[in-house]
Tab-separated table of C-alpha atoms in Angstrom:
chain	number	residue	atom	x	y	z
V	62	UNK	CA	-10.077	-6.079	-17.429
V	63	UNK	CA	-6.283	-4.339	-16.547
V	64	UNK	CA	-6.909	-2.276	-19.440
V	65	UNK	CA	-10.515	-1.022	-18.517
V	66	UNK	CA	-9.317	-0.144	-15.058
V	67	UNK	CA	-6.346	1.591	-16.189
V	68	UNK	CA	-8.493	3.892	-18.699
V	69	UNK	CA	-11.277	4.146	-15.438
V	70	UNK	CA	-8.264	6.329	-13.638
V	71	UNK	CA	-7.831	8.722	-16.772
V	72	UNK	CA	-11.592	8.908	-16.423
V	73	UNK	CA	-11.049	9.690	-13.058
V	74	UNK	CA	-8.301	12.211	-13.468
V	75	UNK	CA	-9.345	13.707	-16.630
V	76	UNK	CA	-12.878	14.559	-15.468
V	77	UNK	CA	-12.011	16.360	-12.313
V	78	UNK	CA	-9.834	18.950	-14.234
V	79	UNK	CA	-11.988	22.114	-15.535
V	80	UNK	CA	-12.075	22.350	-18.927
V	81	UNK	CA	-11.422	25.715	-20.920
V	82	UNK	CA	-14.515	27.762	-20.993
V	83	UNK	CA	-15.397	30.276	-24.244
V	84	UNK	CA	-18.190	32.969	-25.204
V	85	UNK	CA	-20.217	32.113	-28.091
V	86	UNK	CA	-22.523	34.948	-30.367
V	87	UNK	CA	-23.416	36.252	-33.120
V	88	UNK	CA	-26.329	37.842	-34.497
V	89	UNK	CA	-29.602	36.422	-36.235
V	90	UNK	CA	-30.987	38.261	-39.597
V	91	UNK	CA	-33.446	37.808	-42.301
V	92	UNK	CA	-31.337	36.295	-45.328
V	93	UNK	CA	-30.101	39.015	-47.948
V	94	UNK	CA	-31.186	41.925	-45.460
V	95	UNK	CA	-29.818	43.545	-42.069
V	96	UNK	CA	-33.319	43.050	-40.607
V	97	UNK	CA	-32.818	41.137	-37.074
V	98	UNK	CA	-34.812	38.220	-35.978
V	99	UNK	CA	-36.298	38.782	-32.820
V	100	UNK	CA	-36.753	35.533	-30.733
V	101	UNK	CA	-34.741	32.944	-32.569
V	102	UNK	CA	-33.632	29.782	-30.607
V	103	UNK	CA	-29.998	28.724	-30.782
V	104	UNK	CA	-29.155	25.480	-30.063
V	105	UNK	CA	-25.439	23.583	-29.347
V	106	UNK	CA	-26.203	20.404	-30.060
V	107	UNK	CA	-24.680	17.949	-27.438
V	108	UNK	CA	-24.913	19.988	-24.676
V	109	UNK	CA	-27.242	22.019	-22.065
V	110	UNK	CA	-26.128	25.497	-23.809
V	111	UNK	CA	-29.091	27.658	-25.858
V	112	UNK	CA	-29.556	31.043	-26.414
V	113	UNK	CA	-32.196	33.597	-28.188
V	114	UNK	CA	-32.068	36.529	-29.983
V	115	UNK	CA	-32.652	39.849	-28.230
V	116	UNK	CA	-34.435	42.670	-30.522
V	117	UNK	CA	-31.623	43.618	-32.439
V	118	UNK	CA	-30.828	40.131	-33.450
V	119	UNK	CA	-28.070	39.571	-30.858
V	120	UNK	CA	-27.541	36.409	-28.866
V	121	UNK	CA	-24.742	35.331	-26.855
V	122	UNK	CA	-23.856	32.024	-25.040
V	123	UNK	CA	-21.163	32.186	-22.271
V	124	UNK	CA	-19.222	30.299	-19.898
V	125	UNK	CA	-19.265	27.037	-23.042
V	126	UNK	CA	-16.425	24.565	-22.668
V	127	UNK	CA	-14.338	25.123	-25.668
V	128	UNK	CA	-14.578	22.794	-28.304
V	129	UNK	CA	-15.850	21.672	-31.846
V	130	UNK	CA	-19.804	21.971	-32.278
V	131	UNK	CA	-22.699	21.825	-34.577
V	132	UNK	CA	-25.233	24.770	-34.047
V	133	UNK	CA	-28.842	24.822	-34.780
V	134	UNK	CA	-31.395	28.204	-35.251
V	135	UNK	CA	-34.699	28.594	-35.476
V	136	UNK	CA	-37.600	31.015	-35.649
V	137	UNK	CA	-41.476	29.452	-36.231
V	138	UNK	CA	-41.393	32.278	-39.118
V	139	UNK	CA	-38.640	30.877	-41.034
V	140	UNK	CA	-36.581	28.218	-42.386
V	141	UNK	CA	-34.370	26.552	-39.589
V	142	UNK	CA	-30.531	26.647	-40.112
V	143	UNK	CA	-27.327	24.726	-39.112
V	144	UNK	CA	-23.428	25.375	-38.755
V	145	UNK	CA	-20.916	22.905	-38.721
V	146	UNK	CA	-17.365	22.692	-37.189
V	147	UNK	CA	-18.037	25.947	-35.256
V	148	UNK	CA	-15.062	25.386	-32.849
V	149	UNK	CA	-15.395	27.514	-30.221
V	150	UNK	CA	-12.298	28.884	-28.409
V	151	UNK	CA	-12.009	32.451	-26.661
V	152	UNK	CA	-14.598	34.594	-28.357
V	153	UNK	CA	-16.075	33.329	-31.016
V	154	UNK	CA	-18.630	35.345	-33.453
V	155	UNK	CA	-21.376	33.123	-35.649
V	156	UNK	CA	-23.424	35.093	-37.403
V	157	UNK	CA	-26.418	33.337	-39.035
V	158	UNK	CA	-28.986	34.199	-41.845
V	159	UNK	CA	-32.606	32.743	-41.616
V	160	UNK	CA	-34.542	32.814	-45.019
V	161	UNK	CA	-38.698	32.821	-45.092
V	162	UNK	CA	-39.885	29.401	-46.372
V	163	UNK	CA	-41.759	29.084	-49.923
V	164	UNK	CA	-45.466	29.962	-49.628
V	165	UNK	CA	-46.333	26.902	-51.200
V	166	UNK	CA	-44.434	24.334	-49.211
V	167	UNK	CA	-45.820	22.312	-46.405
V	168	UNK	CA	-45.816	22.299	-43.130
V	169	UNK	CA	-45.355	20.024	-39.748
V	170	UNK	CA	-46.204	21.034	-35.985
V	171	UNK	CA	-46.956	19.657	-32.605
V	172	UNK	CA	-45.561	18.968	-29.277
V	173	UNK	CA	-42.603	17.514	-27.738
V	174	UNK	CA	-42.522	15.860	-24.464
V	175	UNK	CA	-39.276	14.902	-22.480
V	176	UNK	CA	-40.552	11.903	-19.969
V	177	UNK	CA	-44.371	13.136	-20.512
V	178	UNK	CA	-43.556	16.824	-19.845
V	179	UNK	CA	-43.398	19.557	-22.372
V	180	UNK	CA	-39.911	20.246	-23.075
V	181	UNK	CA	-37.609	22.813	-25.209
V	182	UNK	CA	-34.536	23.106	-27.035
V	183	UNK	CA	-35.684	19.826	-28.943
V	184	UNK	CA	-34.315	19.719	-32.305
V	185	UNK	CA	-36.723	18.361	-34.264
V	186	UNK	CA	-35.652	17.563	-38.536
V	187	UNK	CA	-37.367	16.103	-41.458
V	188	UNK	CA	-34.819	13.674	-43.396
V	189	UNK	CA	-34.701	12.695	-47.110
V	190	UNK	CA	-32.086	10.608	-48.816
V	191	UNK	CA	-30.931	10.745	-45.475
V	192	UNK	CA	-30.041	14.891	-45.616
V	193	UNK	CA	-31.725	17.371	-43.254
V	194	UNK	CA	-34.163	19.020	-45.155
V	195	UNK	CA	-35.594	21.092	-43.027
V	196	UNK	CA	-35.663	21.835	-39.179
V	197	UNK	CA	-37.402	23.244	-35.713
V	198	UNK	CA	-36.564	24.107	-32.158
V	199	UNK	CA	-39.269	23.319	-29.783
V	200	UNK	CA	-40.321	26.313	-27.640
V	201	UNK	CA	-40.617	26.321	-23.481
V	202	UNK	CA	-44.394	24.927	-24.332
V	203	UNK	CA	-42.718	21.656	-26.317
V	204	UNK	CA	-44.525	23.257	-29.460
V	205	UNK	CA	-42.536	23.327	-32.579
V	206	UNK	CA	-43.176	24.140	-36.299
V	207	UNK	CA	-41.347	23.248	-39.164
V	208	UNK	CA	-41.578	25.069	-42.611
V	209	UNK	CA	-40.213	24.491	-45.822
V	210	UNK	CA	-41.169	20.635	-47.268
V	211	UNK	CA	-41.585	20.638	-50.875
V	212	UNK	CA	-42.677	17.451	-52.673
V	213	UNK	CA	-41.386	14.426	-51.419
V	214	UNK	CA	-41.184	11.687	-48.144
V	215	UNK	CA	-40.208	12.584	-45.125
V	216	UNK	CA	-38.997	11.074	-42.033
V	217	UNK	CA	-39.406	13.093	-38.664
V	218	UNK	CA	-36.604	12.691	-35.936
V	219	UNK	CA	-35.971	14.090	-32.953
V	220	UNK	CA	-33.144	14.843	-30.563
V	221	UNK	CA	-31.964	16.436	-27.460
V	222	UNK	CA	-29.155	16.513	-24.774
V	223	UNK	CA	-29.697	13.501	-22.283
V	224	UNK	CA	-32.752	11.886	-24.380
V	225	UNK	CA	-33.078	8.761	-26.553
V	226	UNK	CA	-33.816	9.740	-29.844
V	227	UNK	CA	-37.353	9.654	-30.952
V	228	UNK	CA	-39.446	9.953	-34.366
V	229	UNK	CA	-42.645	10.462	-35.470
V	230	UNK	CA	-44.603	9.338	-38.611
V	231	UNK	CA	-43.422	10.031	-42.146
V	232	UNK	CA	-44.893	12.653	-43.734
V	233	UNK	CA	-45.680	12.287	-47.444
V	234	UNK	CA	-45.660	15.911	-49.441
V	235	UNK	CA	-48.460	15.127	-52.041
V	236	UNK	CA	-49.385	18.867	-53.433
V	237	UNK	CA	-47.961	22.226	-53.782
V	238	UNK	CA	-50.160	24.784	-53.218
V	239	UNK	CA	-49.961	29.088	-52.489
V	240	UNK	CA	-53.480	29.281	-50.437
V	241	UNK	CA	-53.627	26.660	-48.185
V	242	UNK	CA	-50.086	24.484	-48.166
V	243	UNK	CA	-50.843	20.664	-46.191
V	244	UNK	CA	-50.042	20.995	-43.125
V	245	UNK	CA	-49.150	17.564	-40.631
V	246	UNK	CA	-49.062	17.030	-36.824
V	247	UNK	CA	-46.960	15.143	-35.296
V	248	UNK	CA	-46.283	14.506	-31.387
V	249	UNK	CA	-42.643	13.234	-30.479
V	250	UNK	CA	-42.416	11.682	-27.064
V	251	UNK	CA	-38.473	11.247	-25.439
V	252	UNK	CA	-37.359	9.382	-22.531
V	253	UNK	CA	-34.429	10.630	-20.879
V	254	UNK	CA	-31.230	8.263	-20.845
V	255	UNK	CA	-27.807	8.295	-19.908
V	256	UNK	CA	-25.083	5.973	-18.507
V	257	UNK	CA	-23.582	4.456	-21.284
V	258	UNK	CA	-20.534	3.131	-22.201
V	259	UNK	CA	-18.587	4.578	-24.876
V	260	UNK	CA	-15.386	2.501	-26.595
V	261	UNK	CA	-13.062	4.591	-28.504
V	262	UNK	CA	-10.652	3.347	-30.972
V	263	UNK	CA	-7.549	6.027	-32.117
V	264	UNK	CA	-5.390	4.662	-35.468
V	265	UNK	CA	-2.066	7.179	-35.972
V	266	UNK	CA	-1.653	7.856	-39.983
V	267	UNK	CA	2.408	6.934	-39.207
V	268	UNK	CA	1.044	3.930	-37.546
V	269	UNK	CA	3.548	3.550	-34.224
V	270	UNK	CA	3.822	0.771	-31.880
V	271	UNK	CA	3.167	3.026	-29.086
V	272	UNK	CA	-0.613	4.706	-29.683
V	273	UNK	CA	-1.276	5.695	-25.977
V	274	UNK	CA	-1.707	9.728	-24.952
V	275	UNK	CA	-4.511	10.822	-27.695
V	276	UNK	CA	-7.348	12.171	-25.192
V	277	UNK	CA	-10.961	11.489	-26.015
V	278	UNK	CA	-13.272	14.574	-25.159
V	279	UNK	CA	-16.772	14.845	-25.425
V	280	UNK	CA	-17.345	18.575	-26.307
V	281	UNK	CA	-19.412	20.608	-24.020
V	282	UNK	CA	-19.948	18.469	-20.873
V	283	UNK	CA	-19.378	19.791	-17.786
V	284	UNK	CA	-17.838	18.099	-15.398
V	285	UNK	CA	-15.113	17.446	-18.514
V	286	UNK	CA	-15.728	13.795	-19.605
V	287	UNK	CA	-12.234	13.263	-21.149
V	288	UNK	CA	-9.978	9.695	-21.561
V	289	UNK	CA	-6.152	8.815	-22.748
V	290	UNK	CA	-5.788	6.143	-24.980
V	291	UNK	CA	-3.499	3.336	-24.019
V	292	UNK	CA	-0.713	1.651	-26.076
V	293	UNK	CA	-3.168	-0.177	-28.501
V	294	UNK	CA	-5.098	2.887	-29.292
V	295	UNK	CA	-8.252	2.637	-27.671
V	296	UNK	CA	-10.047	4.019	-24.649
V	297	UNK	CA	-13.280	4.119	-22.711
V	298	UNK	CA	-15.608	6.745	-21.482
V	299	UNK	CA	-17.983	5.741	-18.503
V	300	UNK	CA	-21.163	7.495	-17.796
V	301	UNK	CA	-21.854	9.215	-21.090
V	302	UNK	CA	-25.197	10.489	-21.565
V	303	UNK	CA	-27.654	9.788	-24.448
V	304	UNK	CA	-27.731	11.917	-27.141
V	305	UNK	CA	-26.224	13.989	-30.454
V	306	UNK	CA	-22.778	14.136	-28.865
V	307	UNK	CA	-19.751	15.566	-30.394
V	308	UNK	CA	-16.169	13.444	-29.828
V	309	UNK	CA	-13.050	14.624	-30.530
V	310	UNK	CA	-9.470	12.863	-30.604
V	311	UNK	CA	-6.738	15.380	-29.929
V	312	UNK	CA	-2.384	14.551	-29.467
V	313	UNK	CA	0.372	16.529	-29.885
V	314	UNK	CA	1.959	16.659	-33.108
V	315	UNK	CA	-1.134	15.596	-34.947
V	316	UNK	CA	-4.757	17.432	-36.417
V	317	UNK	CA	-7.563	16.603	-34.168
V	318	UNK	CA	-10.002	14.997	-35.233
V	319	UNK	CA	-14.111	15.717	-34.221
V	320	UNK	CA	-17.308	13.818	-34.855
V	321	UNK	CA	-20.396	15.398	-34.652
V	322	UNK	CA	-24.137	14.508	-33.879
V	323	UNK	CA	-22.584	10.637	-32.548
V	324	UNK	CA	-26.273	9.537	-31.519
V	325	UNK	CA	-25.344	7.545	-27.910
V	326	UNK	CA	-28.767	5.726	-27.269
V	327	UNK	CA	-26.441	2.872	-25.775
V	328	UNK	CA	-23.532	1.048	-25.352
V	329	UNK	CA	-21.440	2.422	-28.839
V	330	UNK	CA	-17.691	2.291	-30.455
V	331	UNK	CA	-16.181	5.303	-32.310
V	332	UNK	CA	-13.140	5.587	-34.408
V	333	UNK	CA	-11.143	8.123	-35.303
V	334	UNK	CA	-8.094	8.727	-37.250
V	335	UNK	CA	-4.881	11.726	-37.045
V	336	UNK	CA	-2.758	13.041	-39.554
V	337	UNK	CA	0.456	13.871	-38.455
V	338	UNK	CA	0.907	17.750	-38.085
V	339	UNK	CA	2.513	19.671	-41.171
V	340	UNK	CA	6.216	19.675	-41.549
V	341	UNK	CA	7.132	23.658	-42.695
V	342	UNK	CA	9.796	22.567	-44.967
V	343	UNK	CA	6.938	20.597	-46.871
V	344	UNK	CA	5.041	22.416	-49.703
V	345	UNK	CA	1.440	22.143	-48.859
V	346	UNK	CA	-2.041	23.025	-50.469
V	347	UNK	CA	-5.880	23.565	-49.993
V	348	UNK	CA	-8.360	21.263	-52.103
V	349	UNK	CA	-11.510	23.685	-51.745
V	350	UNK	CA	-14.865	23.178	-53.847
V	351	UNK	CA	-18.587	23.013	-53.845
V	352	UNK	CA	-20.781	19.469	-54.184
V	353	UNK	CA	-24.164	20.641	-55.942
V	354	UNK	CA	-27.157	17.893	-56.080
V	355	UNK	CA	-28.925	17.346	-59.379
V	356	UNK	CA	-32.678	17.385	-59.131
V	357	UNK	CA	-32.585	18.385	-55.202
V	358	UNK	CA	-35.762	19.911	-54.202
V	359	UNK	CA	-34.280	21.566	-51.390
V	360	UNK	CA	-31.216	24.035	-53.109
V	361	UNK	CA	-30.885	25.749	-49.800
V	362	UNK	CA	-29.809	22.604	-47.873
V	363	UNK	CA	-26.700	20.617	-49.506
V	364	UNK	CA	-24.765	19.591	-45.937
V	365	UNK	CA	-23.890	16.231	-45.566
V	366	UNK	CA	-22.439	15.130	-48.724
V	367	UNK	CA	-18.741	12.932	-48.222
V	368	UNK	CA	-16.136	14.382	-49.979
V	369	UNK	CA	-13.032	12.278	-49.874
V	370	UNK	CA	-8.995	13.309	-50.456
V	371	UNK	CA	-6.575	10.143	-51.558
V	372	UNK	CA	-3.395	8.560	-53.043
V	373	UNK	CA	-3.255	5.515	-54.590
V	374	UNK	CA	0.197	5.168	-53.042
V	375	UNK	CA	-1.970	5.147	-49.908
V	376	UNK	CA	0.067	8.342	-48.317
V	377	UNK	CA	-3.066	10.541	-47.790
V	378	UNK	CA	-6.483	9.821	-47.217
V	379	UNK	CA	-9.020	12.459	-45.828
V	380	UNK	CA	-12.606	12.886	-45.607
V	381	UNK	CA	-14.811	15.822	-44.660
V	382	UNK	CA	-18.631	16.660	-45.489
V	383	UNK	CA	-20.271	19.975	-47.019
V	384	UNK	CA	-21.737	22.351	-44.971
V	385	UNK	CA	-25.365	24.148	-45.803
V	386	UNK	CA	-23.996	25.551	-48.455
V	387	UNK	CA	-22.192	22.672	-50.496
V	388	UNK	CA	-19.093	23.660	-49.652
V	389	UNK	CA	-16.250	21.847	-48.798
V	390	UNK	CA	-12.569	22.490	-47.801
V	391	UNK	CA	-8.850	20.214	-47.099
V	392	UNK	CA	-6.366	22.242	-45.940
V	393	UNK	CA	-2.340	21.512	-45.268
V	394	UNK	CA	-2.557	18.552	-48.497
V	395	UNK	CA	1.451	17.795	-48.421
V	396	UNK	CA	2.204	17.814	-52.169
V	397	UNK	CA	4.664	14.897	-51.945
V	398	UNK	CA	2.094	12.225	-51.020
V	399	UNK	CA	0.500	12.521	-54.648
V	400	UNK	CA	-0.773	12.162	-56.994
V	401	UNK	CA	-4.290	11.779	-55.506
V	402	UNK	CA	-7.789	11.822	-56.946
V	403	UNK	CA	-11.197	12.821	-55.108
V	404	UNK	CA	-14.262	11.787	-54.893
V	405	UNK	CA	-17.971	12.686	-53.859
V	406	UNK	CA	-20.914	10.375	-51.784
V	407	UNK	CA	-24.171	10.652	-50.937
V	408	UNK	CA	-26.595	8.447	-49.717
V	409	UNK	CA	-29.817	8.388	-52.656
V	410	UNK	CA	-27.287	9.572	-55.417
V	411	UNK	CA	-24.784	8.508	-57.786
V	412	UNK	CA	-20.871	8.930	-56.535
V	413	UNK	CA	-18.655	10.547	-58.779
V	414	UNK	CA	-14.482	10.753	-58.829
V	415	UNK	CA	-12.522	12.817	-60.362
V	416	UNK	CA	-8.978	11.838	-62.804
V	417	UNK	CA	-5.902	11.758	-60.839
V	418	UNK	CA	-4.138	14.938	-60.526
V	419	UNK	CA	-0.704	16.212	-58.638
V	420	UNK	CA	-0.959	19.358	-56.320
V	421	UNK	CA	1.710	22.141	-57.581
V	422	UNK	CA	-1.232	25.242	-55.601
V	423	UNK	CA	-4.301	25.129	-54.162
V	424	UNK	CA	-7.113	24.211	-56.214
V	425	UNK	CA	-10.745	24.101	-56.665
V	426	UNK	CA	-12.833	20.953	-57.815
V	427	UNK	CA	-16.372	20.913	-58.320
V	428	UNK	CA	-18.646	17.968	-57.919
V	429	UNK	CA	-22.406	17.036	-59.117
V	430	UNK	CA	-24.237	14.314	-57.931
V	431	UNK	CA	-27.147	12.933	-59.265
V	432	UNK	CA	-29.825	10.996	-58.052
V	433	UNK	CA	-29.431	7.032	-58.127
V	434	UNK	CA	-32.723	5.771	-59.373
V	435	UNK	CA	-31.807	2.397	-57.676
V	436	UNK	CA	-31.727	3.845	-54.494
V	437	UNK	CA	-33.907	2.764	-51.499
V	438	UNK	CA	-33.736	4.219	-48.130
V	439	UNK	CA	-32.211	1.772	-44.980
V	440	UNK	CA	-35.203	1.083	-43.689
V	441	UNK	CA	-36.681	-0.880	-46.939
V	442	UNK	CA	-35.912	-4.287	-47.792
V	443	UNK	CA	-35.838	-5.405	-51.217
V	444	UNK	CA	-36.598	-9.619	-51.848
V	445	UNK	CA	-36.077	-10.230	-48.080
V	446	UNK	CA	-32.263	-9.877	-47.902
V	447	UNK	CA	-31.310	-6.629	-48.504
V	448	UNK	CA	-29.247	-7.112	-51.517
V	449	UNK	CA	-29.227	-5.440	-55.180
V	450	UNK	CA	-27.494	-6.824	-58.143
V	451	UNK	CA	-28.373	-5.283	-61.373
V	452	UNK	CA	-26.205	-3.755	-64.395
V	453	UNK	CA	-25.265	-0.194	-64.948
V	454	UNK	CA	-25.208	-0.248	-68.397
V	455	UNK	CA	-27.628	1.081	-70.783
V	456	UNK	CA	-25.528	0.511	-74.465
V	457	UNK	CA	-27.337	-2.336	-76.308
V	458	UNK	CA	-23.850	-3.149	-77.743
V	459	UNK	CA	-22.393	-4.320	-74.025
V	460	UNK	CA	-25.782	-6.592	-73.324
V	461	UNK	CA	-25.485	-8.116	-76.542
V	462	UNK	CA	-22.095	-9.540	-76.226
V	463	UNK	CA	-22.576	-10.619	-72.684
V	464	UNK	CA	-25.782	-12.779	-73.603
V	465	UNK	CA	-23.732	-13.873	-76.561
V	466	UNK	CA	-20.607	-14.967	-74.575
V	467	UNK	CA	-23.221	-16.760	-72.426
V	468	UNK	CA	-24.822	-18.492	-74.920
V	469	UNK	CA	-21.674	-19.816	-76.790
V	470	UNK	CA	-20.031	-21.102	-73.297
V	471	UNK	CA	-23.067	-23.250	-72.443
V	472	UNK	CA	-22.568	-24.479	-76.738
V	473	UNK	CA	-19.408	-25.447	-75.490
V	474	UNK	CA	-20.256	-27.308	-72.142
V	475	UNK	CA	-23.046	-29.288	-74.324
V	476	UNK	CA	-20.569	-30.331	-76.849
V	477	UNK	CA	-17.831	-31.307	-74.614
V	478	UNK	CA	-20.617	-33.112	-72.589
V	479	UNK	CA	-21.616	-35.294	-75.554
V	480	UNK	CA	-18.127	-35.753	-76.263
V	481	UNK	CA	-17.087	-37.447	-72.975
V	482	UNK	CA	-20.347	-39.358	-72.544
V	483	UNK	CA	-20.335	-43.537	-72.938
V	484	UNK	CA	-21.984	-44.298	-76.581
């Protein structure tokens, strides 16, 4: 109870001080052209800021707390597109490229209502293995379309500053046709929310006794809604709203540390954990690369895959995910904490790691997942309990001796058995 009110008057303080403010724009265009897209919704998700595009392509977002952010854009004409870790400080310039969706994919529209009233700036995405696949901002009217579903199973969520989350039902992609794609509606109803609690948890890669001073910001709210940390490491933040909210963990002498899109549809924990800041007398290098997906049907969208950064020695361990484009990027690696190895995730497909290896310049390593045909989605069950226990391998020469070994052991027991048994 001392602890809570103690991290109540950080609340306190914190949130009366003005947080840095920043200009956001850029300029919308038709992929592999100059062409401008007239109209185009931006979106920064976690907050109350939007924008669109004037007739040259041009939109521009002032007056935005600075901070770390995810960015969505949209035009009903084209396929929707997302940035990650845009961290906004000063000025800061994102362009964006918007490509025209395949004539033969399918299609899902309809309305979104905030608390039974058409609402906009809804992000609205269709999920598979648990990736964005494809994506829609819903206009002033609540109306949205979404382009661009090839072949597959869908599940329709959506999302907006101060809302619950809500979803719609999954759409099934049965055909693939040029004159007259399927087409699906589905209505999305959200309730706004807000005044939750939010727990935060800090852990310091040098681990000291004393954790207390890492501030807790929510990106983008204003008032700021900022906490310290006390000497264990953790904090609380009162009166958050519901949401795709983006946290980040900041402390002098150490990398900050953001999480984007942290649905808050209640009471939640979040953990984070800082790297000590670079020492110059330290040789340090960039692990850079690109995660491609084997047998995706959507080439355009690879975001979201984990790409991890280690030591066995247990010196170093990062994570980050891809953006859009696959790529991925580690920055400031100290050489001394190796060797290390890496290694790529991704929910609905097969992880892969790579051979340990010792950093001596930067370096680029490649990854290519493919899909795990054991996979089911969270929401399925399989037998009632929700567990899977099967064998990887496919040489005949491995089964063999394991039903072999079996079948000699339980020889064994029967002999041993008659052995020890009265006559």
């Amino acid at each position: 109870m001392r602890r809570d009110c103690i991290n109540l008057v950080w609340i306190v303080l914190f949130t009366s001080a003005s947080a840095q403010v920043a200009r956001l724009q850029g300029r919308i265009t038709v992929s592999g052209t100059e062409d401008p897209v007239t109209d185009a919704k931006i979106v920064v998700h976690g907050t109350r800021y939007s924008a669109s595009s004037d007739a040259s392509g041009h939109y521009l977002i002032s007056d935005i707390p600075a901070g770390t952010y995810r960015i969505s854009c949209h035009h009903k004409q084209y396929l929707g597109a997302q940035e990650n870790w845009v961290v906004v400080e000063g000025e800061r310039r994102v362009d964006i490229d918007l490509r025209s969706p395949e004539a033969d994919h399918a299609r899902v529209w309809g309305e979104i209502t905030c608390d039974t009233v058409p609402c906009a700036d809804v992000i609205v995405r269709a999920l598979r293995y648990g990736s964005v696949r494809a994506l829609a901002i819903s206009a002033a009217d609540g109306g949205y379309v979404m382009s661009g579903l090839a072949k597959g199973d869908y599940q329709i969520h959506a999302m907006a500053f101060g809302h619950l989350p809500g979803s719609a039902e999954d759409v099934s992609v049965t055909v693939e046709s040029e004159t007259e794609p399927q087409t699906f509606e589905r209505n999305i109803q959200l309730s706004s929310a807000g005044g939750f609690s939010v727990r935060a948890r800090v852990g310091l890669r040098d681990n000291p006794l004393d954790k207390s001073g890492t501030v807790i910001t929510i990106n983008g709210q204003v008032p700021a809604l900022s906490t310290q940390t006390d000497k264990g490491g953790n904090a609380i933040l009162i009166e958050v709203p519901a949401g795709p909210l983006s946290f980040t963990a900041s402390r002098d002498g150490y990398h900050p540390a953001t999480r984007l899109d942290v649905v808050v549809a209640g009471d939640i924990e979040v953990g984070f954990v800082l790297n000590e800041l670079p020492d110059p007398n330290d040789p340090r290098f960039s692990v850079s690369g690109r995660v491609d997906l084997h047998d995706n049907p959507a080439v355009d969208d690879l975001e979201g895959s984990r790409v991890s950064l280690w030591s066995p020695s247990g010196l170093a361990r990062y994570t980050t995910y891809t953006n859009s484009q696959g790529r991925y990027a580690f920055s400031g690696i100290r050489a001394t904490d190796g060797p290390f190895q890496a290694g790529a995730a991704r929910d609905g497909f097969l992880p892969q790691v790579v051979e340990a290896f010792s950093l001596e310049a930067d370096i680029s390593i490649d990854f290519q997942l493919s899909l795990d045909p054991e996979y089911k989605p969270p929401d399925q069950t399989d037998f009632g309990c929700g567990h899977h226990i099967y064998f990887q391998s496919t040489d005949f020469s491995v089964w063999f001796v394991f039903f072999i070994t079996i079948a000699m052991r339980i020889r064994k027991w029967n002999r041993s058995k008659k052995a020890c048994s009265p006559k």
